Short mmCIF file of C-alpha atoms in Angstrom, two decimals:
data_model
loop_
_atom_site.label_atom_id
_atom_site.label_comp_id
_atom_site.label_asym_id
_atom_site.label_seq_id
_atom_site.Cartn_x
_atom_site.Cartn_y
_atom_site.Cartn_z
CA MET T 294 112.17 81.56 146.25
CA ARG T 295 108.86 80.43 144.76
CA ILE T 296 107.50 76.95 145.43
CA LEU T 297 104.20 75.44 144.43
CA LEU T 298 102.29 72.24 145.03
CA ILE T 299 99.90 71.12 142.31
CA ILE T 300 98.21 67.73 142.16
CA ALA T 301 96.67 66.69 138.87
CA GLY T 302 95.94 63.44 137.06
CA PHE T 303 96.16 61.26 140.16
CA PHE T 304 95.54 57.98 138.43
CA LEU T 305 98.01 56.54 135.94
CA ALA T 306 96.31 54.57 133.19
CA ALA T 307 98.48 51.48 132.93
CA PRO T 308 98.54 48.99 130.04
CA ALA T 309 97.10 45.51 130.59
CA HIS T 310 100.52 43.98 131.22
CA ALA T 311 101.58 46.65 133.71
CA GLU T 312 101.19 44.34 136.71
CA THR T 313 104.20 42.34 135.55
CA ALA T 314 106.24 45.31 134.41
CA ASN T 315 109.70 45.66 135.92
CA TRP T 316 109.85 48.53 138.46
CA GLY T 317 113.43 49.37 137.46
CA ALA T 318 112.45 49.57 133.81
CA VAL T 319 109.59 51.94 134.64
CA GLN T 320 111.87 54.17 136.71
CA THR T 321 114.54 54.21 133.98
CA HIS T 322 111.84 55.30 131.53
CA ALA T 323 110.76 58.12 133.84
CA THR T 324 114.34 59.32 134.27
CA ALA T 325 114.99 59.26 130.54
CA ASN T 326 111.82 61.26 129.96
CA ALA T 327 113.21 64.07 132.13
CA GLU T 328 115.48 65.03 129.22
CA ARG T 329 112.54 65.10 126.85
CA LEU T 330 110.52 67.19 129.28
CA LEU T 331 113.41 69.63 129.54
CA ASP T 332 113.39 70.01 125.75
CA MET T 333 109.69 71.00 125.92
CA ILE T 334 110.35 73.46 128.72
CA ASN T 335 113.29 75.02 126.90
CA ARG T 336 111.22 75.55 123.77
CA GLU T 337 108.74 77.53 125.88
CA ARG T 338 111.54 79.53 127.50
CA VAL T 339 113.14 80.42 124.19
CA ALA T 340 109.73 81.43 122.80
CA HIS T 341 109.39 83.84 125.72
CA GLY T 342 112.86 85.34 125.36
CA CYS T 343 114.69 83.32 128.04
CA GLY T 344 117.83 81.27 127.63
CA PRO T 345 117.52 77.49 127.88
CA LEU T 346 118.01 75.66 131.17
CA TRP T 347 120.75 73.07 131.35
CA MET T 348 120.62 69.97 133.49
CA ASP T 349 122.96 69.85 136.48
CA ASP T 350 123.54 66.38 137.95
CA ARG T 351 123.55 67.71 141.53
CA LEU T 352 120.16 69.33 141.04
CA VAL T 353 118.92 66.10 139.45
CA ALA T 354 120.08 64.24 142.57
CA ALA T 355 118.22 66.70 144.83
CA ALA T 356 115.06 66.42 142.70
CA ASP T 357 115.23 62.62 142.65
CA ARG T 358 115.70 62.51 146.42
CA HIS T 359 112.52 64.54 146.89
CA SER T 360 110.43 62.49 144.44
CA LEU T 361 111.63 59.28 146.09
CA ASP T 362 110.89 60.67 149.56
CA MET T 363 107.34 61.62 148.57
CA VAL T 364 106.69 58.11 147.26
CA ALA T 365 108.41 56.27 150.12
CA GLN T 366 107.08 58.39 152.99
CA GLY T 367 103.61 59.04 151.58
CA PHE T 368 103.47 62.83 151.46
CA ILE T 369 103.00 65.53 148.82
CA ASP T 370 104.75 68.73 149.87
CA HIS T 371 107.94 70.71 149.44
CA VAL T 372 109.04 69.92 153.02
CA SER T 373 109.54 66.28 154.00
CA PRO T 374 108.31 64.77 157.29
CA THR T 375 111.96 64.81 158.45
CA GLY T 376 112.16 68.56 157.84
CA ALA T 377 114.25 68.44 154.66
CA THR T 378 113.61 71.55 152.54
CA LEU T 379 114.48 72.55 149.01
CA THR T 380 117.43 74.57 150.31
CA SER T 381 118.78 71.73 152.47
CA ARG T 382 118.37 69.11 149.72
CA VAL T 383 120.30 71.24 147.24
CA ALA T 384 123.00 72.14 149.78
CA ASP T 385 123.50 68.45 150.60
CA THR T 386 124.61 67.82 147.02
CA GLY T 387 127.38 70.41 147.26
CA TYR T 388 125.66 72.77 144.80
CA ARG T 389 126.21 76.42 145.71
CA SER T 390 123.05 78.27 144.77
CA GLY T 391 121.79 81.80 144.53
CA ASP T 392 118.04 81.83 143.88
CA LEU T 393 116.10 78.56 143.99
CA GLY T 394 112.65 77.45 142.88
CA GLU T 395 110.76 74.16 142.78
CA ASN T 396 107.73 72.71 141.03
CA ILE T 397 106.17 69.40 142.09
CA GLN T 398 103.34 67.43 140.51
CA VAL T 399 101.58 64.13 140.85
CA SER T 400 100.35 63.36 137.38
CA SER T 401 100.62 60.88 134.57
CA GLY T 402 103.76 59.96 132.73
CA VAL T 403 102.50 61.78 129.64
CA LEU T 404 105.08 64.49 129.10
CA ALA T 405 102.79 66.86 127.23
CA GLU T 406 100.36 66.73 130.16
CA VAL T 407 103.13 67.44 132.69
CA ALA T 408 104.32 70.43 130.66
CA ASP T 409 100.77 71.72 130.10
CA ILE T 410 99.93 71.57 133.82
CA ALA T 411 103.02 73.59 134.63
CA MET T 412 102.39 76.20 131.92
CA GLU T 413 98.72 76.62 132.90
CA ASN T 414 99.45 77.31 136.56
CA GLU T 415 100.61 80.86 137.33
CA SER T 416 103.23 79.99 139.95
CA GLN T 417 104.69 76.98 138.13
CA ARG T 418 104.73 78.98 134.91
CA GLY T 419 106.57 81.72 136.80
CA ASN T 420 109.36 79.29 137.65
CA LEU T 421 109.53 77.87 134.13
CA LEU T 422 109.72 81.31 132.51
CA ASN T 423 112.01 82.98 135.06
CA CYS T 424 114.91 84.05 132.86
CA ALA T 425 117.20 84.40 135.89
CA TYR T 426 117.27 80.62 136.32
CA THR T 427 119.95 78.89 134.25
CA GLU T 428 120.18 75.38 135.71
CA THR T 429 117.71 72.66 136.58
CA GLY T 430 117.22 69.14 137.84
CA ILE T 431 114.20 66.99 136.92
CA ALA T 432 113.20 63.62 138.32
CA ALA T 433 110.16 61.37 138.58
CA ARG T 434 109.30 58.36 140.74
CA ILE T 435 106.23 56.18 140.31
CA LYS T 436 103.77 55.16 143.05
CA ARG T 437 101.19 52.41 142.49
CA ASP T 438 100.10 51.09 145.85
CA GLY T 439 97.61 53.55 147.31
CA PRO T 440 95.81 56.85 146.87
CA PHE T 441 97.37 59.43 144.59
CA ASP T 442 98.99 56.82 142.36
CA GLY T 443 101.05 58.23 139.51
CA PHE T 444 104.35 59.85 138.68
CA TYR T 445 105.75 62.13 141.38
CA TRP T 446 107.62 64.83 139.47
CA THR T 447 110.07 67.29 140.97
CA GLN T 448 111.78 70.08 139.05
CA ILE T 449 114.33 72.31 140.74
CA PHE T 450 115.37 75.65 139.23
CA ALA T 451 118.55 77.44 140.26
CA THR T 452 120.77 80.42 139.72
CA PRO T 453 124.33 79.45 140.69
CA GLU T 454 126.03 81.37 143.47
CA PRO T 455 128.12 84.26 142.11
CA ILE T 456 131.52 82.87 141.28
CA GLN T 457 134.58 83.95 143.20
CA VAL T 458 137.81 84.17 141.20
CA VAL T 459 141.38 85.04 142.05
CA ASN T 460 142.53 88.56 141.09
CA SER T 461 139.89 88.27 138.42
CA ARG T 462 140.05 91.60 136.67
CA ARG T 463 143.80 92.17 136.71
CA SER T 464 144.68 88.59 135.75
CA THR T 465 142.14 88.18 132.97
CA GLU T 466 142.93 91.60 131.48
CA ARG T 467 146.60 90.63 131.39
CA VAL T 468 145.79 87.35 129.63
CA LEU T 469 143.67 89.23 127.08
CA ASP T 470 146.49 91.70 126.40
CA LEU T 471 148.96 88.85 125.84
CA ILE T 472 146.54 86.92 123.63
CA ASN T 473 145.79 89.97 121.50
CA ALA T 474 149.51 90.67 121.12
CA GLU T 475 149.96 87.16 119.71
CA ARG T 476 147.00 87.62 117.39
CA ALA T 477 148.37 90.93 116.12
CA LYS T 478 151.65 89.23 115.16
CA HIS T 479 149.67 86.91 112.90
CA GLY T 480 147.36 89.48 111.34
CA CYS T 481 144.25 88.78 113.43
CA GLN T 482 141.94 91.40 114.93
CA PRO T 483 141.93 91.74 118.72
CA LEU T 484 139.39 89.79 120.76
CA HIS T 485 136.83 91.74 122.79
CA ILE T 486 135.39 90.69 126.13
CA GLU T 487 131.74 89.58 125.99
CA THR T 488 129.83 89.29 129.26
CA ARG T 489 128.01 86.05 128.42
CA LEU T 490 131.26 84.41 127.38
CA MET T 491 132.73 85.60 130.67
CA ALA T 492 129.87 83.81 132.43
CA ALA T 493 130.56 80.59 130.50
CA ALA T 494 134.30 80.79 131.32
CA ASN T 495 133.55 81.51 134.98
CA ARG T 496 131.21 78.54 135.13
CA GLU T 497 133.85 76.15 133.77
CA SER T 498 136.66 77.38 136.04
CA GLN T 499 134.54 77.28 139.19
CA ASP T 500 132.97 73.96 138.21
CA MET T 501 136.42 72.38 137.88
CA VAL T 502 137.20 73.62 141.39
CA ASP T 503 133.89 72.55 142.91
CA ARG T 504 133.76 69.10 141.34
CA ARG T 505 137.50 68.44 141.24
CA PHE T 506 138.05 67.63 137.58
CA PHE T 507 140.15 69.01 134.75
CA SER T 508 138.48 68.61 131.38
CA HIS T 509 136.48 70.48 128.75
CA THR T 510 133.58 68.12 129.48
CA ALA T 511 132.04 68.30 132.96
CA PRO T 512 131.16 65.15 134.91
CA ASP T 513 127.51 65.56 133.88
CA GLY T 514 128.50 65.77 130.19
CA ALA T 515 128.21 69.55 129.72
CA THR T 516 130.43 70.74 126.86
CA PRO T 517 131.89 74.17 126.02
CA GLY T 518 129.18 74.77 123.43
CA GLU T 519 126.42 73.87 125.90
CA ARG T 520 127.85 76.20 128.54
CA VAL T 521 127.91 79.07 126.04
CA ARG T 522 124.38 78.36 124.78
CA ALA T 523 123.14 78.29 128.38
CA THR T 524 124.06 81.98 128.68
CA GLY T 525 121.87 82.85 125.68
CA TYR T 526 124.84 83.63 123.41
CA VAL T 527 124.30 82.52 119.79
CA TYR T 528 127.45 81.63 117.90
CA GLN T 529 128.71 80.35 114.58
CA MET T 530 131.93 78.95 116.03
CA VAL T 531 133.13 78.38 119.57
CA GLY T 532 136.38 77.19 121.15
CA GLU T 533 137.81 76.80 124.64
CA ASN T 534 141.26 76.70 126.25
CA ILE T 535 141.83 75.51 129.81
CA GLU T 536 144.94 75.44 131.97
CA VAL T 537 145.73 74.51 135.57
CA ASN T 538 148.36 75.37 138.21
CA SER T 539 150.11 78.55 137.11
CA TYR T 540 149.04 81.84 138.70
CA ASP T 541 151.13 83.82 136.18
CA PRO T 542 149.18 85.02 133.10
CA GLN T 543 152.39 85.02 131.03
CA VAL T 544 153.05 81.36 131.83
CA VAL T 545 149.44 80.46 131.02
CA VAL T 546 149.60 82.10 127.57
CA ASP T 547 153.07 80.68 126.86
CA THR T 548 151.78 77.20 127.71
CA TRP T 549 148.82 77.60 125.39
CA MET T 550 150.99 78.92 122.56
CA LYS T 551 153.21 75.81 122.79
CA SER T 552 150.19 73.50 122.42
CA PRO T 553 148.92 73.09 118.80
CA GLY T 554 145.24 72.92 119.72
CA HIS T 555 145.34 75.87 122.12
CA ARG T 556 147.47 77.89 119.73
CA GLU T 557 144.96 77.27 116.95
CA ASN T 558 142.16 78.77 119.05
CA ILE T 559 144.27 81.82 119.95
CA LEU T 560 145.25 82.48 116.32
CA MET T 561 141.86 81.73 114.78
CA CYS T 562 141.13 85.07 113.12
CA ALA T 563 137.43 84.20 112.77
CA PHE T 564 136.98 84.44 116.53
CA ARG T 565 135.92 87.96 117.55
CA GLU T 566 134.80 87.72 121.19
CA THR T 567 136.07 86.05 124.33
CA GLY T 568 135.56 85.39 128.02
CA ILE T 569 138.39 84.64 130.45
CA ALA T 570 138.26 83.41 134.05
CA VAL T 571 140.42 81.91 136.78
CA ALA T 572 139.35 80.15 139.98
CA TYR T 573 141.44 78.30 142.49
CA GLN T 574 141.32 75.19 144.64
CA PRO T 575 142.94 76.05 147.98
CA ASP T 576 143.09 72.59 149.53
CA ASP T 577 145.49 69.73 148.85
CA VAL T 578 143.02 67.03 147.77
CA ALA T 579 144.61 65.10 144.92
CA ILE T 580 143.01 65.24 141.46
CA ALA T 581 143.91 62.64 138.85
CA GLY T 582 146.44 64.00 136.37
CA VAL T 583 146.83 67.37 138.12
CA PRO T 584 150.00 67.93 140.14
CA GLY T 585 150.48 70.45 142.93
CA SER T 586 148.57 71.41 146.04
CA LEU T 587 147.30 74.90 145.16
CA ARG T 588 145.67 74.93 141.74
CA ALA T 589 144.57 77.85 139.58
CA TYR T 590 142.03 76.80 136.94
CA TRP T 591 142.00 79.03 133.85
CA THR T 592 139.36 79.04 131.12
CA GLN T 593 139.25 81.10 127.94
CA VAL T 594 136.20 80.86 125.70
CA PHE T 595 136.46 82.03 122.07
CA ALA T 596 133.49 82.70 119.79
CA MET T 597 132.36 84.05 116.46
CA PRO T 598 128.89 85.56 117.03
CA LEU T 599 126.07 84.62 114.71
CA ASN T 600 125.57 88.30 113.88
CA LEU T 601 128.90 89.49 112.48
CA GLY T 602 127.57 93.05 112.36
CA ARG T 603 127.91 93.36 116.11
#
């Protein structure tokens, strides 16, 4: 885990009317700018051969907590006066992490300056350009009433904990065999497993378990295409099937084949590669629209790669 403290641009040049500006409006502006800052960071990562980071709402919450703590408690460090650390802040959100990193700054609200400071510092640059990181949370809080006025930025970098699935290899291989049998009946080539698509499918299945939802769109707005792009896979077309409850691969495929939208993905001859995963929720906490007490969450991702010569 690499962490770095850098203080730059302590004083925020405010416009003449800033004294009457609404605090909430300023904070909303800072939060919205986090997405724009992420775009700048991702352009640098792609230019250096890394996949883009995608925003995770739990990491955003951990970052925002730290920026708010620094402003409210008057400190500039990775460890709060109460002893809260990067690891504890992330764990408190329910995010299950592998490797973690964190950059903090006190600087202006000028996004280009924030990005430049990070890229010019060896340790912060190391976090930004660490290709192992796939997820991030960015937040900023503003301080105006003392020394070190400015925007207190926190960016957290994370590699999710390796995903645990149920009978992963045997179950997913069986689903692939059944899917390819259906494709053969309709004149389509067989699908081949692709490791990055497996990662995207694993992410969706485990995310549904962790955050207790059943949808192609995660609570933070992440879509199937965004999950695939986050792995570095470049596609022309992408599709996704999900299913919940059955542990039997045959039942899962039969259910998909009876649904027009799922069937269309399975029999789309243009798709060449796939990733398949299953994860389960072992407790009995109710989830809206999902019956049963033990739930298996299946995901199959379909894709046509950009380079058809693969």
